[in-house]
Short mmCIF file of C-alpha atoms in Angstrom, two decimals:
data_model
loop_
_atom_site.label_atom_id
_atom_site.label_comp_id
_atom_site.label_asym_id
_atom_site.label_seq_id
_atom_site.Cartn_x
_atom_site.Cartn_y
_atom_site.Cartn_z
CA THR R 1445 0.45 0.25 -0.15
CA GLU R 1446 2.54 2.50 0.96
CA GLY R 1447 4.42 1.80 -2.72
CA PHE R 1448 1.60 2.38 -4.38
CA GLU R 1449 0.63 5.89 -2.93
CA ALA R 1450 4.28 6.75 -3.18
CA THR R 1451 3.62 5.98 -7.00
CA GLN R 1452 0.68 7.44 -7.14
CA ARG R 1453 2.07 11.13 -5.19
CA ARG R 1454 4.90 11.32 -7.66
CA ALA R 1455 2.91 10.50 -10.70
CA PHE R 1456 1.28 14.44 -10.02
CA ASP R 1457 4.12 15.74 -9.15
CA VAL R 1458 5.86 15.46 -12.27
CA ALA R 1459 1.74 16.04 -14.08
CA CYS R 1460 2.02 18.90 -11.74
CA GLU R 1461 5.95 19.95 -13.36
CA ILE R 1462 4.10 19.03 -17.43
CA VAL R 1463 1.49 21.58 -16.58
CA ARG R 1464 4.08 23.96 -16.35
CA ALA R 1465 3.70 26.97 -19.67
CA ASP R 1466 7.01 25.84 -20.63
CA ALA R 1467 7.12 22.15 -20.21
CA ALA R 1468 3.70 22.25 -21.70
CA GLN R 1469 5.29 24.33 -24.90
CA ALA R 1470 8.56 21.88 -24.83
CA LEU R 1471 6.14 18.71 -25.67
CA LEU R 1472 4.32 20.35 -28.33
CA GLN R 1473 6.52 21.77 -30.36
CA SER R 1474 8.15 17.84 -30.25
CA ARG R 1475 5.61 16.49 -31.36
CA VAL R 1476 4.81 15.31 -35.11
CA ALA R 1477 2.38 16.80 -37.71
CA ALA R 1478 -0.63 14.83 -39.08
CA ASP R 1479 -0.26 13.95 -42.26
CA VAL R 1480 -3.83 15.15 -43.59
CA ALA R 1481 -2.91 11.95 -46.64
CA HIS R 1482 -2.53 9.74 -43.75
CA ARG R 1483 -5.71 10.75 -42.28
CA ALA R 1484 -7.84 10.41 -45.30
CA ALA R 1485 -6.65 6.82 -46.01
CA GLU R 1486 -7.14 5.82 -42.56
CA ALA R 1487 -10.42 6.84 -42.97
CA VAL R 1488 -11.26 4.99 -46.30
CA GLY R 1489 -9.57 1.91 -44.68
CA HIS R 1490 -12.57 1.78 -42.18
CA ALA R 1491 -15.27 2.32 -44.39
CA GLU R 1492 -13.69 -0.93 -46.66
CA CYS R 1493 -13.76 -3.23 -43.94
CA ARG R 1494 -17.20 -2.16 -42.32
CA LEU R 1495 -18.46 -2.42 -45.93
CA ALA R 1496 -17.23 -6.39 -46.61
CA ASN R 1497 -18.65 -7.35 -42.47
CA GLY R 1498 -22.52 -6.02 -43.09
CA GLY R 1499 -21.37 -2.71 -42.23
CA ALA R 1500 -20.14 -3.78 -39.01
CA PHE R 1501 -16.32 -3.96 -37.10
CA ALA R 1502 -14.47 -7.35 -37.63
CA LYS R 1503 -14.83 -8.59 -33.72
CA ALA R 1504 -11.23 -8.37 -32.48
CA PRO R 1505 -9.30 -11.69 -32.09
CA VAL R 1506 -9.75 -13.20 -28.46
CA VAL R 1507 -6.19 -12.64 -26.78
CA ALA R 1508 -5.89 -14.78 -23.78
CA ASP R 1509 -5.08 -12.90 -20.81
CA SER R 1510 -1.79 -12.58 -20.16
CA TYR R 1511 -2.04 -11.63 -16.13
CA ALA R 1512 -3.62 -15.60 -15.49
CA VAL R 1513 -1.50 -17.55 -13.85
CA LEU R 1514 -1.47 -21.17 -14.07
CA PRO R 1515 -1.71 -23.13 -11.53
CA LEU R 1516 1.56 -23.96 -9.77
CA ASP R 1517 2.48 -27.61 -8.16
CA LEU R 1518 4.19 -27.37 -4.92
CA THR R 1519 4.45 -30.99 -4.59
CA PRO R 1520 8.28 -31.55 -4.74
CA PHE R 1521 9.58 -27.91 -2.48
CA LEU R 1522 6.95 -28.46 0.40
CA LEU R 1523 9.79 -30.80 3.42
CA GLN R 1524 8.43 -33.53 5.04
CA PRO R 1525 7.04 -34.34 8.34
CA PRO R 1526 10.13 -35.59 10.20
CA THR R 1527 9.38 -39.26 11.60
CA ILE R 1528 9.27 -39.38 15.25
CA ALA R 1529 9.53 -42.46 17.66
CA THR R 1530 7.44 -42.81 19.00
CA SER R 1531 9.07 -44.59 22.23
CA LEU R 1532 11.97 -43.52 23.43
CA GLU R 1533 14.58 -45.63 24.68
CA TYR R 1534 15.68 -43.74 28.43
CA THR R 1535 15.64 -45.24 32.04
CA VAL R 1536 15.48 -42.82 35.26
CA HIS R 1537 19.27 -44.02 37.27
CA THR R 1538 19.71 -43.03 40.31
CA VAL R 1539 23.14 -42.31 41.57
CA PHE R 1540 23.58 -42.21 45.25
CA VAL R 1541 26.26 -40.02 46.42
CA PRO R 1542 28.29 -40.55 49.87
CA ALA R 1543 28.90 -38.43 52.07
CA SER R 1544 33.05 -38.35 50.88
CA LEU R 1545 34.00 -38.10 47.25
CA GLY R 1546 36.05 -40.00 47.34
CA GLY R 1547 33.78 -43.29 46.98
CA LEU R 1548 31.68 -42.49 44.42
CA GLU R 1549 31.94 -43.73 41.01
CA LEU R 1550 31.35 -42.50 37.36
CA ASP R 1551 30.19 -45.20 35.98
CA TRP R 1552 26.07 -43.66 34.98
CA PRO R 1553 24.18 -44.61 31.80
CA ASP R 1554 24.56 -42.16 28.78
CA ASN R 1555 20.97 -42.25 28.59
CA ALA R 1556 19.12 -41.88 31.17
CA LEU R 1557 17.48 -39.04 33.82
CA LEU R 1558 19.99 -38.86 37.09
CA VAL R 1559 18.74 -38.39 39.74
CA PHE R 1560 21.82 -37.71 42.52
CA ARG R 1561 20.55 -38.86 46.01
CA GLY R 1562 22.33 -38.60 49.53
CA VAL R 1563 22.91 -41.88 50.74
CA GLU R 1564 19.50 -43.99 52.72
CA GLY R 1565 19.51 -43.04 55.97
CA ALA R 1566 23.08 -40.26 56.08
CA GLU R 1567 22.48 -37.73 57.67
CA HIS R 1568 23.91 -34.92 54.74
CA PHE R 1569 24.05 -34.89 51.18
CA CYS R 1570 28.05 -34.57 50.76
CA LEU R 1571 30.31 -33.38 52.27
CA GLY R 1572 33.12 -32.88 49.89
CA ALA R 1573 37.26 -34.17 50.61
CA ASP R 1574 38.56 -34.30 54.18
CA PRO R 1575 40.49 -30.83 54.05
CA SER R 1576 41.59 -31.87 57.30
CA PRO R 1577 45.02 -29.57 58.44
CA ALA R 1578 46.87 -33.10 58.74
CA ASN R 1579 45.69 -32.54 54.93
CA LEU R 1580 46.55 -29.39 53.87
CA LYS R 1581 49.46 -29.73 55.55
CA SER R 1582 51.19 -32.75 53.66
CA GLY R 1583 49.61 -31.58 50.25
CA SER R 1584 47.85 -34.77 50.35
CA PHE R 1585 44.20 -32.58 49.76
CA LEU R 1586 44.93 -31.67 46.39
CA ASP R 1587 46.22 -35.78 45.61
CA GLY R 1588 41.83 -35.64 44.72
CA LEU R 1589 41.71 -32.67 42.29
CA PRO R 1590 42.31 -34.91 39.09
CA ALA R 1591 39.15 -36.83 39.83
CA PHE R 1592 37.10 -33.82 41.52
CA GLY R 1593 37.83 -32.38 37.67
CA GLN R 1594 37.09 -35.19 35.65
CA LEU R 1595 33.46 -35.69 38.40
CA LEU R 1596 33.20 -31.70 37.18
CA GLU R 1597 33.18 -32.88 33.26
CA ARG R 1598 30.88 -35.65 33.62
CA LEU R 1599 28.62 -34.06 35.01
CA ARG R 1600 29.20 -30.44 32.99
CA ASP R 1601 28.49 -32.96 29.53
CA ALA R 1602 26.09 -35.20 31.07
CA PRO R 1603 23.61 -35.64 27.72
CA MET R 1604 20.15 -35.96 29.53
CA PRO R 1605 18.87 -33.64 32.66
CA LYS R 1606 21.13 -33.99 36.29
CA VAL R 1607 18.00 -33.82 39.00
CA VAL R 1608 19.94 -32.91 42.23
CA VAL R 1609 17.64 -34.02 45.63
CA CYS R 1610 20.01 -32.75 48.62
CA HIS R 1611 19.97 -32.69 52.22
CA GLY R 1612 21.19 -32.29 55.31
CA ALA R 1613 24.87 -30.47 54.85
CA THR R 1614 26.61 -29.96 51.24
CA ARG R 1615 29.27 -28.45 51.26
CA GLY R 1616 33.09 -27.56 49.79
CA GLY R 1617 32.86 -30.46 46.72
CA GLY R 1618 29.70 -31.55 47.29
CA MET R 1619 28.21 -28.37 45.53
CA LEU R 1620 28.91 -29.99 42.85
CA PHE R 1621 25.37 -30.96 42.19
CA PRO R 1622 23.39 -28.35 43.31
CA CYS R 1623 25.63 -26.37 40.51
CA LEU R 1624 25.55 -28.73 38.43
CA GLY R 1625 21.97 -29.75 38.29
CA THR R 1626 19.75 -29.51 36.25
CA ALA R 1627 16.33 -29.21 38.68
CA VAL R 1628 18.11 -28.62 42.25
CA LEU R 1629 15.44 -29.59 44.82
CA ALA R 1630 16.13 -29.38 49.41
CA HIS R 1631 14.82 -30.77 52.09
CA SER R 1632 13.35 -27.20 54.22
CA ASP R 1633 16.67 -28.00 56.68
CA ALA R 1634 19.35 -28.31 54.25
CA THR R 1635 22.60 -26.08 54.33
CA PHE R 1636 24.83 -25.04 52.30
CA GLY R 1637 28.43 -24.14 51.88
CA PHE R 1638 31.77 -23.20 50.77
CA PRO R 1639 33.66 -23.69 54.55
CA GLU R 1640 37.44 -23.75 52.55
CA ILE R 1641 38.40 -20.56 53.92
CA ARG R 1642 38.20 -21.20 57.18
CA ARG R 1643 40.15 -24.47 56.63
CA GLY R 1644 42.76 -22.40 55.61
CA ALA R 1645 41.99 -23.22 51.38
CA LEU R 1646 40.76 -21.45 49.41
CA PRO R 1647 36.65 -23.23 46.81
CA GLY R 1648 39.07 -24.56 43.41
CA VAL R 1649 37.43 -26.87 40.50
CA VAL R 1650 33.98 -26.18 42.49
CA SER R 1651 34.39 -22.64 42.51
CA VAL R 1652 34.10 -22.40 38.25
CA ALA R 1653 31.06 -24.86 37.92
CA ALA R 1654 29.49 -22.20 41.54
CA ARG R 1655 28.56 -19.33 38.79
CA ARG R 1656 26.18 -21.85 37.06
CA ARG R 1657 23.68 -20.55 39.52
CA LEU R 1658 25.18 -17.83 41.72
CA SER R 1659 26.10 -14.44 41.29
CA PRO R 1660 30.26 -13.62 40.96
CA ALA R 1661 28.44 -11.32 44.35
CA ALA R 1662 27.16 -14.28 46.15
CA CYS R 1663 30.01 -16.86 45.01
CA GLU R 1664 32.56 -13.82 46.21
CA TRP R 1665 30.31 -13.43 49.48
CA LEU R 1666 30.59 -17.15 49.93
CA PHE R 1667 33.92 -18.17 49.18
CA CYS R 1668 35.19 -14.97 50.98
CA THR R 1669 33.23 -15.48 54.10
CA GLY R 1670 32.49 -19.53 54.25
CA ASP R 1671 29.38 -18.94 55.80
CA ALA R 1672 26.45 -21.68 55.31
CA ILE R 1673 23.13 -20.51 54.14
CA ASP R 1674 19.38 -22.15 54.35
CA ALA R 1675 17.36 -24.17 51.59
CA ALA R 1676 15.23 -20.39 51.74
CA THR R 1677 18.48 -18.52 51.15
CA ALA R 1678 19.63 -20.97 48.41
CA GLN R 1679 16.39 -20.45 46.38
CA ARG R 1680 16.41 -17.26 46.57
CA LEU R 1681 19.92 -17.01 45.04
CA GLY R 1682 18.81 -19.83 42.15
CA LEU R 1683 20.65 -21.96 43.77
CA VAL R 1684 18.01 -24.33 44.46
CA ASP R 1685 15.12 -24.79 42.67
CA PHE R 1686 12.99 -26.51 44.97
CA VAL R 1687 12.24 -26.69 48.34
CA GLY R 1688 9.36 -28.50 50.86
CA SER R 1689 8.91 -32.16 52.38
CA TRP R 1690 10.59 -35.58 52.01
CA GLU R 1691 6.43 -36.12 49.99
CA GLU R 1692 6.82 -32.96 48.39
CA LEU R 1693 10.32 -34.32 46.86
CA ASP R 1694 9.58 -37.14 46.46
CA ALA R 1695 6.40 -35.76 44.37
CA GLU R 1696 8.68 -33.69 42.89
CA VAL R 1697 11.21 -35.67 41.51
CA ALA R 1698 8.47 -38.29 40.04
CA ARG R 1699 6.30 -35.19 38.14
CA LEU R 1700 10.20 -33.98 36.85
CA GLU R 1701 10.59 -37.89 35.63
CA ARG R 1702 7.90 -37.24 33.93
CA HIS R 1703 7.71 -34.43 33.03
CA PHE R 1704 11.75 -35.38 30.97
#
């Protein structure tokens, strides 16, 4: 519509320019003078045409509409809808996380929804490694870093979603699980923190994972103070997605299993 109106306005401007005296005079002067003899011959030709057709002009030939659009077969250009499998082969695999990361196996299936929970009957979800004064003094605390890095890569690169259910205390290296979880659920009594600074160390590999869910300001506060936060605060900071009782947690896990 805008293009059509613009063309009309342009035609009007041109017409106004033409009617000016100088432009009109130039157009008249450029016309070829009419030939009277040609006009007479044309009149005789029309008269003979009418005489030959009983007083009427010959019927004009039927001209096909040059604007008619032939039907176009678009079948070859249509995209075929993708074939969707009616049944997907995947399972739900529960990983029971020990309170100390030293005994955790990484042999999880790739085609399974992973649910990480604390060991049944354990007081806490996971306390990470053991940064005791003796281990820190001897340097043996650093011996577990390669395996810890493998755990981070395994969690980060898992192709299927990860549901993490925390209870009790989650500390230090154990914070890898909520930081890298797809959906993080916490019991109402759960607490979280990075206590390394209070033991003469700094968060290492886990500090990289923490930035997946926590803001830089929250990371700085938790890393530098070693303070523990409750489940409600963790949810407010974005570390936790759902807080509830055991019954509510189990119902949410079941809902997520159906959803995923």
